[in-house]
Amino acid sequence: MANRQPLIGGNWKMNLSPADARGPCSALLDGLDAGLLAKCGVSLFPPFPYLSQISDLTAGSGVSIGGQDVSAHENGAYTGQTSASMLLEVGCTSTLVGHSERRHGLGESDSVLNAKVLVAMKAGLDVMLCVGETLDERESGQSEAIVLQQLQEGLQGVSINDLGRLTIAYEPVWAIGTGRNATPGDAQSMHQSIRADLGKQYDDGSANGVRILYGGSVKPDNAEAIFAQPDVDGGLIGGASLQSEDFLDIVRAAVATVDS
Ligand code: PGA
């Protein structure tokens, strides 16, 4: 995995009540000892209304928190949106951009997602840009072309100096929440293409520093085989992040690939 430290993100999506969130979050923090956190980054992406609460709970723990989305605008008359500066204000250090439930579910275009990437980075947030093909695109042999187009359009205008703020999450849409995950070999092959493309857009040294996470039905029993691939630097976890023991096991799987 070169010198990249793995990262495990927990995307809670629109799940858990505030009361239900505290328990798993505290159990997670209890289970994450300094030894694990020295080897693996851990970020949580709670629903917006809980960010302050989870920020207080995680303060000083080494676990970072981020937004599930961010506005493409800095401020103004944008009802229902949340700005990068608001995310920073409540303790976020990062944000997801382009999760498929927004890209495909809400029709967010590459140009809107690119604007979000630029605004978030300018404000000082790290960005996890999600890319991934649908089942139709995979079955018609277009996966790589689609993913690389999302990557290139999403990163328009991002300078090489800002690559340190970037993580890519490859999440095949057909694998999200379906129990059907990419094989470790399929994940590796797409991650390698993404890294090669970053090398072309920037340079190989910078591309080697960017973490590329896999997401889509990662569970304790498949995590280690996926994370052991040389270009897979951890995972973005949905369903299994709602159970602290499963999420901890997934963090341990990422650490095991560092230790091996
Ligand atoms: P899943 O979700 O782990 O439930 O498949 C992953 C994601 O949407 O980030």
PDB file of C-alpha atoms and ligand atoms in Angstrom:
ATOM      1  CA  MET A   1       0.000   0.000   0.000  1.00  0.00           C
ATOM      2  CA  ALA A   2       3.021   2.312  -0.528  1.00  0.00           C
ATOM      3  CA  ASN A   3       3.252   4.722   2.423  1.00  0.00           C
ATOM      4  CA  ARG A   4      -0.407   5.512   2.548  1.00  0.00           C
ATOM      5  CA  GLN A   5      -2.101   5.039   5.891  1.00  0.00           C
ATOM      6  CA  PRO A   6      -5.475   3.319   5.458  1.00  0.00           C
ATOM      7  CA  LEU A   7      -8.653   5.208   6.197  1.00  0.00           C
ATOM      8  CA  ILE A   8     -12.035   3.808   7.173  1.00  0.00           C
ATOM      9  CA  GLY A   9     -15.058   6.069   6.797  1.00  0.00           C
ATOM     10  CA  GLY A  10     -18.416   5.354   8.384  1.00  0.00           C
ATOM     11  CA  ASN A  11     -21.268   6.835   6.328  1.00  0.00           C
ATOM     12  CA  TRP A  12     -24.348   6.738   8.525  1.00  0.00           C
ATOM     13  CA  LYS A  13     -26.552   8.135   5.745  1.00  0.00           C
ATOM     14  CA  MET A  14     -30.041   9.078   7.073  1.00  0.00           C
ATOM     15  CA  ASN A  15     -29.994   6.511   9.880  1.00  0.00           C
ATOM     16  CA  LEU A  16     -30.018   6.449  13.680  1.00  0.00           C
ATOM     17  CA  SER A  17     -31.814   8.784  16.066  1.00  0.00           C
ATOM     18  CA  PRO A  18     -29.586  11.060  18.185  1.00  0.00           C
ATOM     19  CA  ALA A  19     -30.060   8.704  21.133  1.00  0.00           C
ATOM     20  CA  ASP A  20     -29.332   5.642  18.992  1.00  0.00           C
ATOM     21  CA  ALA A  21     -26.183   7.292  17.659  1.00  0.00           C
ATOM     22  CA  ARG A  22     -24.568   7.967  21.026  1.00  0.00           C
ATOM     23  CA  GLY A  23     -24.333   4.330  22.088  1.00  0.00           C
ATOM     24  CA  PRO A  24     -22.590   2.919  18.998  1.00  0.00           C
ATOM     25  CA  CYS A  25     -20.387   5.973  18.812  1.00  0.00           C
ATOM     26  CA  SER A  26     -19.246   5.599  22.440  1.00  0.00           C
ATOM     27  CA  ALA A  27     -18.732   1.851  21.949  1.00  0.00           C
ATOM     28  CA  LEU A  28     -16.672   2.597  18.860  1.00  0.00           C
ATOM     29  CA  LEU A  29     -14.519   5.101  20.735  1.00  0.00           C
ATOM     30  CA  ASP A  30     -14.032   2.598  23.589  1.00  0.00           C
ATOM     31  CA  GLY A  31     -12.860  -0.037  21.116  1.00  0.00           C
ATOM     32  CA  LEU A  32     -10.523   2.210  19.158  1.00  0.00           C
ATOM     33  CA  ASP A  33      -7.319   2.184  21.131  1.00  0.00           C
ATOM     34  CA  ALA A  34      -4.343   4.362  20.281  1.00  0.00           C
ATOM     35  CA  GLY A  35      -2.614   1.384  18.653  1.00  0.00           C
ATOM     36  CA  LEU A  36      -5.384   1.052  16.039  1.00  0.00           C
ATOM     37  CA  LEU A  37      -5.633   4.777  15.437  1.00  0.00           C
ATOM     38  CA  ALA A  38      -1.868   5.059  14.954  1.00  0.00           C
ATOM     39  CA  LYS A  39      -2.208   2.719  11.970  1.00  0.00           C
ATOM     40  CA  CYS A  40      -5.562   3.645  10.482  1.00  0.00           C
ATOM     41  CA  GLY A  41      -7.511   6.884  10.099  1.00  0.00           C
ATOM     42  CA  VAL A  42     -11.169   6.723  11.126  1.00  0.00           C
ATOM     43  CA  SER A  43     -13.811   9.244  10.008  1.00  0.00           C
ATOM     44  CA  LEU A  44     -17.535   9.327  10.702  1.00  0.00           C
ATOM     45  CA  PHE A  45     -20.133  10.970   8.457  1.00  0.00           C
ATOM     46  CA  PRO A  46     -23.239  11.439  10.639  1.00  0.00           C
ATOM     47  CA  PRO A  47     -26.431  13.210   9.518  1.00  0.00           C
ATOM     48  CA  PHE A  48     -26.068  17.024   9.593  1.00  0.00           C
ATOM     49  CA  PRO A  49     -28.253  17.630  12.690  1.00  0.00           C
ATOM     50  CA  TYR A  50     -26.015  15.357  14.794  1.00  0.00           C
ATOM     51  CA  LEU A  51     -22.660  16.772  13.732  1.00  0.00           C
ATOM     52  CA  SER A  52     -22.203  19.027  16.771  1.00  0.00           C
ATOM     53  CA  GLN A  53     -23.148  16.252  19.163  1.00  0.00           C
ATOM     54  CA  ILE A  54     -20.877  13.676  17.520  1.00  0.00           C
ATOM     55  CA  SER A  55     -18.126  16.274  17.261  1.00  0.00           C
ATOM     56  CA  ASP A  56     -18.310  16.791  21.048  1.00  0.00           C
ATOM     57  CA  LEU A  57     -18.329  13.039  21.640  1.00  0.00           C
ATOM     58  CA  THR A  58     -15.308  12.398  19.420  1.00  0.00           C
ATOM     59  CA  ALA A  59     -13.279  15.475  20.463  1.00  0.00           C
ATOM     60  CA  GLY A  60      -9.716  14.499  21.296  1.00  0.00           C
ATOM     61  CA  SER A  61     -10.300  10.847  20.324  1.00  0.00           C
ATOM     62  CA  GLY A  62      -8.431  10.889  17.027  1.00  0.00           C
ATOM     63  CA  VAL A  63     -11.656  10.067  15.150  1.00  0.00           C
ATOM     64  CA  SER A  64     -12.544  12.827  12.693  1.00  0.00           C
ATOM     65  CA  ILE A  65     -15.974  13.760  11.441  1.00  0.00           C
ATOM     66  CA  GLY A  66     -17.230  14.994   8.099  1.00  0.00           C
ATOM     67  CA  GLY A  67     -20.332  16.071   6.215  1.00  0.00           C
ATOM     68  CA  GLN A  68     -22.204  13.675   3.938  1.00  0.00           C
ATOM     69  CA  ASP A  69     -22.464  16.529   1.438  1.00  0.00           C
ATOM     70  CA  VAL A  70     -21.595  20.203   1.067  1.00  0.00           C
ATOM     71  CA  SER A  71     -23.071  23.090  -0.885  1.00  0.00           C
ATOM     72  CA  ALA A  72     -21.388  24.224  -4.095  1.00  0.00           C
ATOM     73  CA  HIS A  73     -21.924  27.790  -2.846  1.00  0.00           C
ATOM     74  CA  GLU A  74     -20.060  29.652  -0.121  1.00  0.00           C
ATOM     75  CA  ASN A  75     -23.171  31.254   1.412  1.00  0.00           C
ATOM     76  CA  GLY A  76     -26.450  32.893   0.484  1.00  0.00           C
ATOM     77  CA  ALA A  77     -30.020  32.058  -0.452  1.00  0.00           C
ATOM     78  CA  TYR A  78     -29.702  28.289  -0.816  1.00  0.00           C
ATOM     79  CA  THR A  79     -32.514  26.785   1.224  1.00  0.00           C
ATOM     80  CA  GLY A  80     -31.707  23.401   2.687  1.00  0.00           C
ATOM     81  CA  GLN A  81     -28.006  23.509   1.875  1.00  0.00           C
ATOM     82  CA  THR A  82     -25.018  23.467   4.224  1.00  0.00           C
ATOM     83  CA  SER A  83     -21.847  25.407   3.474  1.00  0.00           C
ATOM     84  CA  ALA A  84     -18.262  24.284   3.909  1.00  0.00           C
ATOM     85  CA  SER A  85     -17.695  26.957   6.552  1.00  0.00           C
ATOM     86  CA  MET A  86     -20.708  25.676   8.521  1.00  0.00           C
ATOM     87  CA  LEU A  87     -19.240  22.170   8.438  1.00  0.00           C
ATOM     88  CA  LEU A  88     -15.925  23.512   9.720  1.00  0.00           C
ATOM     89  CA  GLU A  89     -17.758  25.467  12.417  1.00  0.00           C
ATOM     90  CA  VAL A  90     -19.281  22.295  13.896  1.00  0.00           C
ATOM     91  CA  GLY A  91     -15.976  20.428  13.915  1.00  0.00           C
ATOM     92  CA  CYS A  92     -15.888  18.687  10.539  1.00  0.00           C
ATOM     93  CA  THR A  93     -12.547  18.316   8.826  1.00  0.00           C
ATOM     94  CA  SER A  94     -13.886  16.715   5.655  1.00  0.00           C
ATOM     95  CA  THR A  95     -16.902  16.121   3.456  1.00  0.00           C
ATOM     96  CA  LEU A  96     -18.150  13.496   1.061  1.00  0.00           C
ATOM     97  CA  VAL A  97     -18.834  14.766  -2.451  1.00  0.00           C
ATOM     98  CA  GLY A  98     -20.719  12.832  -5.122  1.00  0.00           C
ATOM     99  CA  HIS A  99     -21.950   9.865  -3.133  1.00  0.00           C
ATOM    100  CA  SER A 100     -24.063   7.855  -5.570  1.00  0.00           C
ATOM    101  CA  GLU A 101     -27.191   8.496  -3.506  1.00  0.00           C
ATOM    102  CA  ARG A 102     -26.694  12.139  -4.544  1.00  0.00           C
ATOM    103  CA  ARG A 103     -25.016  11.651  -7.936  1.00  0.00           C
ATOM    104  CA  HIS A 104     -27.485   9.053  -9.185  1.00  0.00           C
ATOM    105  CA  GLY A 105     -30.274   9.401  -6.629  1.00  0.00           C
ATOM    106  CA  LEU A 106     -30.597  13.195  -6.884  1.00  0.00           C
ATOM    107  CA  GLY A 107     -29.056  13.749 -10.311  1.00  0.00           C
ATOM    108  CA  GLU A 108     -26.038  15.817  -9.242  1.00  0.00           C
ATOM    109  CA  SER A 109     -23.865  16.393 -12.298  1.00  0.00           C
ATOM    110  CA  ASP A 110     -20.097  16.213 -12.578  1.00  0.00           C
ATOM    111  CA  SER A 111     -19.956  20.004 -12.922  1.00  0.00           C
ATOM    112  CA  VAL A 112     -21.968  20.558  -9.719  1.00  0.00           C
ATOM    113  CA  LEU A 113     -19.778  18.033  -7.921  1.00  0.00           C
ATOM    114  CA  ASN A 114     -16.665  19.748  -9.233  1.00  0.00           C
ATOM    115  CA  ALA A 115     -17.932  23.069  -7.835  1.00  0.00           C
ATOM    116  CA  LYS A 116     -18.470  21.365  -4.467  1.00  0.00           C
ATOM    117  CA  VAL A 117     -14.936  19.951  -4.496  1.00  0.00           C
ATOM    118  CA  LEU A 118     -13.438  23.373  -5.226  1.00  0.00           C
ATOM    119  CA  VAL A 119     -15.526  25.252  -2.656  1.00  0.00           C
ATOM    120  CA  ALA A 120     -14.842  22.678   0.069  1.00  0.00           C
ATOM    121  CA  MET A 121     -11.102  22.630  -0.549  1.00  0.00           C
ATOM    122  CA  LYS A 122     -10.923  26.408  -0.704  1.00  0.00           C
ATOM    123  CA  ALA A 123     -12.609  26.577   2.710  1.00  0.00           C
ATOM    124  CA  GLY A 124     -10.087  24.111   4.147  1.00  0.00           C
ATOM    125  CA  LEU A 125     -12.030  20.848   4.191  1.00  0.00           C
ATOM    126  CA  ASP A 126     -10.621  17.542   3.029  1.00  0.00           C
ATOM    127  CA  VAL A 127     -12.762  16.015   0.287  1.00  0.00           C
ATOM    128  CA  MET A 128     -13.730  12.399  -0.299  1.00  0.00           C
ATOM    129  CA  LEU A 129     -14.870  12.339  -3.928  1.00  0.00           C
ATOM    130  CA  CYS A 130     -17.033   9.290  -4.660  1.00  0.00           C
ATOM    131  CA  VAL A 131     -17.035   7.735  -8.123  1.00  0.00           C
ATOM    132  CA  GLY A 132     -18.613   4.576  -9.459  1.00  0.00           C
ATOM    133  CA  GLU A 133     -20.475   2.973 -12.329  1.00  0.00           C
ATOM    134  CA  THR A 134     -24.041   1.632 -12.451  1.00  0.00           C
ATOM    135  CA  LEU A 135     -24.827  -2.014 -13.209  1.00  0.00           C
ATOM    136  CA  ASP A 136     -25.844  -1.166 -16.802  1.00  0.00           C
ATOM    137  CA  GLU A 137     -22.565   0.680 -17.322  1.00  0.00           C
ATOM    138  CA  ARG A 138     -20.612  -2.271 -15.930  1.00  0.00           C
ATOM    139  CA  GLU A 139     -22.475  -4.814 -18.026  1.00  0.00           C
ATOM    140  CA  SER A 140     -21.908  -2.791 -21.179  1.00  0.00           C
ATOM    141  CA  GLY A 141     -18.159  -2.655 -20.515  1.00  0.00           C
ATOM    142  CA  GLN A 142     -18.050   1.075 -19.755  1.00  0.00           C
ATOM    143  CA  SER A 143     -17.024   0.973 -16.081  1.00  0.00           C
ATOM    144  CA  GLU A 144     -13.546   2.356 -16.445  1.00  0.00           C
ATOM    145  CA  ALA A 145     -14.495   5.068 -18.947  1.00  0.00           C
ATOM    146  CA  ILE A 146     -17.353   6.252 -16.706  1.00  0.00           C
ATOM    147  CA  VAL A 147     -15.302   6.253 -13.509  1.00  0.00           C
ATOM    148  CA  LEU A 148     -12.365   8.081 -15.095  1.00  0.00           C
ATOM    149  CA  GLN A 149     -14.700  10.666 -16.584  1.00  0.00           C
ATOM    150  CA  GLN A 150     -16.245  11.271 -13.139  1.00  0.00           C
ATOM    151  CA  LEU A 151     -12.730  11.574 -11.735  1.00  0.00           C
ATOM    152  CA  GLN A 152     -11.448  13.992 -14.365  1.00  0.00           C
ATOM    153  CA  GLU A 153     -14.541  16.196 -14.339  1.00  0.00           C
ATOM    154  CA  GLY A 154     -14.755  16.152 -10.560  1.00  0.00           C
ATOM    155  CA  LEU A 155     -11.165  17.328 -10.231  1.00  0.00           C
ATOM    156  CA  GLN A 156     -11.180  20.107 -12.854  1.00  0.00           C
ATOM    157  CA  GLY A 157      -9.225  23.038 -11.460  1.00  0.00           C
ATOM    158  CA  VAL A 158      -7.932  21.171  -8.383  1.00  0.00           C
ATOM    159  CA  SER A 159      -4.277  22.087  -8.073  1.00  0.00           C
ATOM    160  CA  ILE A 160      -1.530  19.598  -7.341  1.00  0.00           C
ATOM    161  CA  ASN A 161      -0.958  21.433  -4.055  1.00  0.00           C
ATOM    162  CA  ASP A 162      -4.459  20.480  -2.923  1.00  0.00           C
ATOM    163  CA  LEU A 163      -4.115  16.752  -3.600  1.00  0.00           C
ATOM    164  CA  GLY A 164      -3.185  16.243   0.039  1.00  0.00           C
ATOM    165  CA  ARG A 165      -6.817  17.178   0.799  1.00  0.00           C
ATOM    166  CA  LEU A 166      -8.211  14.543  -1.549  1.00  0.00           C
ATOM    167  CA  THR A 167      -9.412  10.987  -1.001  1.00  0.00           C
ATOM    168  CA  ILE A 168     -11.200   9.042  -3.735  1.00  0.00           C
ATOM    169  CA  ALA A 169     -13.884   6.500  -2.857  1.00  0.00           C
ATOM    170  CA  TYR A 170     -14.598   3.982  -5.609  1.00  0.00           C
ATOM    171  CA  GLU A 171     -18.124   2.772  -4.967  1.00  0.00           C
ATOM    172  CA  PRO A 172     -19.718   0.696  -7.723  1.00  0.00           C
ATOM    173  CA  VAL A 173     -23.374   1.704  -7.541  1.00  0.00           C
ATOM    174  CA  TRP A 174     -24.553  -1.897  -7.912  1.00  0.00           C
ATOM    175  CA  ALA A 175     -22.613  -2.847  -4.763  1.00  0.00           C
ATOM    176  CA  ILE A 176     -23.956  -0.145  -2.430  1.00  0.00           C
ATOM    177  CA  GLY A 177     -26.314  -1.568   0.154  1.00  0.00           C
ATOM    178  CA  THR A 178     -26.946  -4.665  -1.968  1.00  0.00           C
ATOM    179  CA  GLY A 179     -24.775  -7.233  -0.222  1.00  0.00           C
ATOM    180  CA  ARG A 180     -23.004  -7.704  -3.543  1.00  0.00           C
ATOM    181  CA  ASN A 181     -19.426  -6.433  -3.461  1.00  0.00           C
ATOM    182  CA  ALA A 182     -16.755  -6.110  -6.121  1.00  0.00           C
ATOM    183  CA  THR A 183     -14.218  -8.924  -6.011  1.00  0.00           C
ATOM    184  CA  PRO A 184     -10.859  -7.891  -4.555  1.00  0.00           C
ATOM    185  CA  GLY A 185      -9.414  -8.236  -8.073  1.00  0.00           C
ATOM    186  CA  ASP A 186     -12.089  -6.013  -9.641  1.00  0.00           C
ATOM    187  CA  ALA A 187     -11.576  -3.395  -6.935  1.00  0.00           C
ATOM    188  CA  GLN A 188      -7.798  -3.484  -7.409  1.00  0.00           C
ATOM    189  CA  SER A 189      -8.092  -3.161 -11.159  1.00  0.00           C
ATOM    190  CA  MET A 190     -10.310  -0.058 -10.927  1.00  0.00           C
ATOM    191  CA  HIS A 191      -8.194   1.484  -8.160  1.00  0.00           C
ATOM    192  CA  GLN A 192      -5.080   0.977 -10.268  1.00  0.00           C
ATOM    193  CA  SER A 193      -6.769   2.723 -13.219  1.00  0.00           C
ATOM    194  CA  ILE A 194      -7.843   5.603 -10.976  1.00  0.00           C
ATOM    195  CA  ARG A 195      -4.307   5.991  -9.635  1.00  0.00           C
ATOM    196  CA  ALA A 196      -2.801   5.826 -13.131  1.00  0.00           C
ATOM    197  CA  ASP A 197      -5.236   8.501 -14.271  1.00  0.00           C
ATOM    198  CA  LEU A 198      -4.322  10.718 -11.313  1.00  0.00           C
ATOM    199  CA  GLY A 199      -0.706  10.194 -12.344  1.00  0.00           C
ATOM    200  CA  LYS A 200      -1.541  11.481 -15.822  1.00  0.00           C
ATOM    201  CA  GLN A 201      -3.559  14.424 -14.512  1.00  0.00           C
ATOM    202  CA  TYR A 202      -0.887  15.360 -11.952  1.00  0.00           C
ATOM    203  CA  ASP A 203       2.240  13.230 -11.526  1.00  0.00           C
ATOM    204  CA  ASP A 204       2.975   9.705 -10.319  1.00  0.00           C
ATOM    205  CA  GLY A 205       4.461  10.809  -7.000  1.00  0.00           C
ATOM    206  CA  SER A 206       1.364  12.829  -6.121  1.00  0.00           C
ATOM    207  CA  ALA A 207      -0.947  10.057  -7.340  1.00  0.00           C
ATOM    208  CA  ASN A 208       0.850   7.603  -5.073  1.00  0.00           C
ATOM    209  CA  GLY A 209       0.023   9.771  -2.077  1.00  0.00           C
ATOM    210  CA  VAL A 210      -3.745   9.840  -2.693  1.00  0.00           C
ATOM    211  CA  ARG A 211      -5.837   7.345  -0.744  1.00  0.00           C
ATOM    212  CA  ILE A 212      -8.355   5.417  -2.801  1.00  0.00           C
ATOM    213  CA  LEU A 213     -11.030   3.703  -0.693  1.00  0.00           C
ATOM    214  CA  TYR A 214     -13.400   0.972  -1.809  1.00  0.00           C
ATOM    215  CA  GLY A 215     -17.069   1.181  -0.830  1.00  0.00           C
ATOM    216  CA  GLY A 216     -20.016  -1.120  -1.448  1.00  0.00           C
ATOM    217  CA  SER A 217     -21.164  -3.876   0.912  1.00  0.00           C
ATOM    218  CA  VAL A 218     -17.893  -4.032   2.864  1.00  0.00           C
ATOM    219  CA  LYS A 219     -18.464  -6.299   5.880  1.00  0.00           C
ATOM    220  CA  PRO A 220     -16.148  -7.828   8.485  1.00  0.00           C
ATOM    221  CA  ASP A 221     -15.937 -11.053   6.482  1.00  0.00           C
ATOM    222  CA  ASN A 222     -14.839  -9.515   3.169  1.00  0.00           C
ATOM    223  CA  ALA A 223     -12.938  -6.425   4.331  1.00  0.00           C
ATOM    224  CA  GLU A 224      -9.460  -7.869   4.739  1.00  0.00           C
ATOM    225  CA  ALA A 225      -9.310  -9.480   1.284  1.00  0.00           C
ATOM    226  CA  ILE A 226     -10.355  -6.196  -0.341  1.00  0.00           C
ATOM    227  CA  PHE A 227      -8.065  -3.997   1.783  1.00  0.00           C
ATOM    228  CA  ALA A 228      -5.093  -6.303   1.117  1.00  0.00           C
ATOM    229  CA  GLN A 229      -5.039  -5.138  -2.524  1.00  0.00           C
ATOM    230  CA  PRO A 230      -2.095  -2.833  -3.165  1.00  0.00           C
ATOM    231  CA  ASP A 231      -4.134   0.137  -4.427  1.00  0.00           C
ATOM    232  CA  VAL A 232      -6.984  -0.185  -1.920  1.00  0.00           C
ATOM    233  CA  ASP A 233      -6.368   2.108   1.043  1.00  0.00           C
ATOM    234  CA  GLY A 234      -9.350   1.268   3.222  1.00  0.00           C
ATOM    235  CA  GLY A 235     -13.085   1.621   2.791  1.00  0.00           C
ATOM    236  CA  LEU A 236     -16.174   3.784   2.940  1.00  0.00           C
ATOM    237  CA  ILE A 237     -18.669   1.790   4.949  1.00  0.00           C
ATOM    238  CA  GLY A 238     -22.437   2.281   4.983  1.00  0.00           C
ATOM    239  CA  GLY A 239     -24.596  -0.398   6.591  1.00  0.00           C
ATOM    240  CA  ALA A 240     -21.823  -2.007   8.653  1.00  0.00           C
ATOM    241  CA  SER A 241     -20.847   1.378  10.148  1.00  0.00           C
ATOM    242  CA  LEU A 242     -24.122   1.403  12.108  1.00  0.00           C
ATOM    243  CA  GLN A 243     -22.970  -1.564  14.221  1.00  0.00           C
ATOM    244  CA  SER A 244     -19.961  -0.584  16.304  1.00  0.00           C
ATOM    245  CA  GLU A 245     -18.602  -4.160  16.543  1.00  0.00           C
ATOM    246  CA  ASP A 246     -18.780  -4.672  12.781  1.00  0.00           C
ATOM    247  CA  PHE A 247     -17.224  -1.283  12.146  1.00  0.00           C
ATOM    248  CA  LEU A 248     -14.431  -2.017  14.634  1.00  0.00           C
ATOM    249  CA  ASP A 249     -13.774  -5.357  12.944  1.00  0.00           C
ATOM    250  CA  ILE A 250     -13.471  -3.532   9.623  1.00  0.00           C
ATOM    251  CA  VAL A 251     -10.965  -1.073  11.138  1.00  0.00           C
ATOM    252  CA  ARG A 252      -9.040  -4.070  12.518  1.00  0.00           C
ATOM    253  CA  ALA A 253      -9.047  -5.633   9.033  1.00  0.00           C
ATOM    254  CA  ALA A 254      -7.454  -2.470   7.642  1.00  0.00           C
ATOM    255  CA  VAL A 255      -4.840  -2.512  10.408  1.00  0.00           C
ATOM    256  CA  ALA A 256      -4.134  -6.183   9.702  1.00  0.00           C
ATOM    257  CA  THR A 257      -3.117  -5.285   6.147  1.00  0.00           C
ATOM    258  CA  VAL A 258      -0.612  -2.765   7.555  1.00  0.00           C
ATOM    259  CA  ASP A 259       0.746  -5.310  10.033  1.00  0.00           C
ATOM    260  CA  SER A 260       1.092  -8.121   7.492  1.00  0.00           C
TER     261      SER A 260
HETATM  262  P1  PGA B   1     -22.860  -0.022   2.090  1.00  0.00           P
HETATM  263  O1  PGA B   1     -22.739   1.534   1.674  1.00  0.00           O
HETATM  264  O2  PGA B   1     -21.603  -0.352   2.873  1.00  0.00           O
HETATM  265  O3  PGA B   1     -24.100  -0.102   2.908  1.00  0.00           O
HETATM  266  O4  PGA B   1     -22.938  -0.794   0.814  1.00  0.00           O
HETATM  267  C1  PGA B   1     -21.526   2.099   1.252  1.00  0.00           C
HETATM  268  C2  PGA B   1     -21.729   3.552   0.957  1.00  0.00           C
HETATM  269  O5  PGA B   1     -22.808   3.921   0.479  1.00  0.00           O
HETATM  270  O6  PGA B   1     -20.840   4.399   1.195  1.00  0.00           O
END
